[in-house]
Short mmCIF file of C-alpha atoms in Angstrom, two decimals:
data_model
loop_
_atom_site.label_atom_id
_atom_site.label_comp_id
_atom_site.label_asym_id
_atom_site.label_seq_id
_atom_site.Cartn_x
_atom_site.Cartn_y
_atom_site.Cartn_z
CA MET C 2 0.00 0.00 0.00
CA LEU C 3 1.25 3.48 -0.83
CA ALA C 4 1.72 5.91 2.05
CA SER C 5 -0.74 8.36 0.47
CA GLU C 6 -3.42 5.65 0.25
CA ALA C 7 -2.84 4.72 3.89
CA ILE C 8 -3.08 8.32 5.07
CA TYR C 9 -6.41 8.80 3.31
CA GLN C 10 -7.73 5.49 4.66
CA ILE C 11 -6.65 6.30 8.24
CA LEU C 12 -7.66 9.97 8.41
CA GLY C 13 -10.43 10.33 5.81
CA SER C 14 -13.35 9.22 7.96
CA ILE C 15 -12.15 11.21 10.99
CA PHE C 16 -12.04 14.47 9.02
CA ASN C 17 -15.14 13.91 6.82
CA ASP C 18 -13.03 13.06 3.74
CA ARG C 19 -11.36 16.47 3.90
CA VAL C 20 -8.00 14.77 3.32
CA GLY C 21 -5.97 14.95 0.13
CA PRO C 22 -2.62 15.65 -1.47
CA SER C 23 -1.10 19.11 -1.11
CA PRO C 24 -1.94 21.86 -2.06
CA LEU C 25 -5.41 22.71 -0.82
CA PRO C 26 -8.06 22.36 -3.53
CA GLU C 27 -9.51 25.56 -4.96
CA GLY C 28 -12.80 26.65 -3.43
CA PHE C 29 -12.49 24.45 -0.34
CA ASP C 30 -14.68 25.16 2.68
CA LYS C 31 -12.55 26.92 5.31
CA SER C 32 -15.01 26.34 8.15
CA GLU C 33 -13.67 22.86 9.03
CA THR C 34 -10.30 21.18 9.46
CA TYR C 35 -8.55 20.17 6.27
CA ILE C 36 -5.63 17.72 6.02
CA THR C 37 -3.13 17.62 3.18
CA TYR C 38 -0.05 15.43 2.77
CA GLU C 39 3.04 15.46 0.63
CA GLY C 40 6.06 13.26 0.18
CA ILE C 41 9.34 14.78 1.37
CA SER C 42 11.83 12.02 0.56
CA SER C 43 12.05 8.32 -0.18
CA MET C 44 14.71 5.68 0.33
CA PRO C 45 14.32 2.32 -1.42
CA LEU C 46 14.97 -0.91 0.45
CA MET C 47 17.62 -2.75 -1.56
CA THR C 48 19.09 -6.23 -1.45
CA VAL C 49 22.51 -7.08 -2.88
CA LYS C 50 20.94 -7.58 -6.31
CA ASN C 51 17.88 -5.38 -6.57
CA TRP C 52 15.12 -3.23 -5.14
CA THR C 53 12.65 -5.11 -2.89
CA GLY C 54 9.56 -3.07 -3.82
CA HIS C 55 9.54 -1.37 -0.41
CA ASP C 56 10.31 2.30 0.23
CA HIS C 57 10.98 4.14 3.48
CA VAL C 58 9.24 7.46 2.82
CA ARG C 59 9.12 10.69 4.76
CA ILE C 60 5.65 12.22 4.60
CA GLN C 61 4.54 15.63 5.80
CA VAL C 62 0.93 15.86 6.98
CA ASN C 63 -0.42 19.43 7.07
CA VAL C 64 -3.27 20.18 9.47
CA MET C 65 -5.20 23.38 8.71
CA ASN C 66 -8.07 25.17 10.43
CA HIS C 67 -9.36 28.73 10.71
CA ASP C 68 -9.15 28.45 14.52
CA ASN C 69 -5.76 27.94 16.18
CA ILE C 70 -7.09 25.79 19.06
CA GLU C 71 -9.07 23.55 16.69
CA CYS C 72 -5.95 23.16 14.56
CA GLU C 73 -3.99 21.97 17.61
CA LYS C 74 -6.77 19.54 18.58
CA ALA C 75 -6.87 18.16 15.04
CA ALA C 76 -3.07 17.69 15.06
CA ILE C 77 -3.40 15.64 18.25
CA LYS C 78 -6.05 13.48 16.53
CA VAL C 79 -3.74 12.95 13.56
CA LYS C 80 -0.86 11.81 15.79
CA ARG C 81 -3.14 9.55 17.84
CA GLU C 82 -4.70 7.90 14.78
CA MET C 83 -1.42 7.45 12.93
CA ASP C 84 0.14 5.93 16.06
CA SER C 85 -2.71 3.51 16.78
CA GLN C 86 -3.38 2.26 13.24
CA SER C 87 -2.13 -1.10 11.94
CA ILE C 88 -2.42 -0.53 8.18
CA ILE C 89 1.15 0.62 7.54
CA LYS C 90 4.33 0.85 9.62
CA CYS C 91 4.63 4.45 10.75
CA GLU C 92 7.00 6.47 12.94
CA PHE C 93 6.31 9.98 14.25
CA LEU C 94 9.28 12.31 13.61
CA GLY C 95 8.10 15.65 14.92
CA GLU C 96 5.89 18.62 14.21
CA ARG C 97 6.22 22.29 13.37
CA TYR C 98 3.80 25.10 14.09
CA ALA C 99 3.65 26.95 10.79
CA GLY C 100 1.42 29.71 12.14
CA LEU C 101 -1.25 31.62 10.25
CA ASP C 102 -1.08 31.47 6.46
CA VAL C 103 -1.86 34.99 5.24
CA GLU C 104 -3.28 33.90 1.89
CA THR C 105 -5.75 31.29 3.19
CA GLN C 106 -6.22 32.73 6.70
CA LEU C 107 -5.76 29.21 8.11
CA TRP C 108 -3.59 28.08 11.01
CA GLN C 109 -1.26 25.25 10.05
CA ILE C 110 0.66 22.53 11.87
CA GLN C 111 3.01 20.28 9.91
CA ILE C 112 3.62 16.75 11.21
CA ASP C 113 6.33 14.51 9.76
CA PHE C 114 6.22 10.71 9.68
CA TYR C 115 8.38 7.92 8.31
CA MET C 116 6.29 5.23 6.66
CA TRP C 117 7.11 1.94 4.93
CA GLN C 118 5.22 1.69 1.67
CA ILE C 119 4.94 -1.40 -0.48
CA THR C 120 4.82 -0.62 -4.17
CA CYS C 121 4.53 -4.07 -5.68
#
């Protein structure tokens, strides 16, 4: 399973399917939390002869909300759900408070994870 598929499967129902790849879609409703994700880096798992079909990927999950407190609560939900799921191996790396985005007027918290994805 790809990391992006796993993220949607884990977080989609919790955030009313307001989960998708970065950037935010045009015309989105700013009244609720929105989650985006993007790949940061990938390292293939190799044997002596070839690639195994597994990648160790670094994924950034972006939590956005018009209210700072709700954004923080949503970030806690993301960490809790990603930690307790059993769909894909996942390791929490850290988070960054990105503050208020002037263009969208949304508060943003970025959470990084390592995930093992299987591509074949």
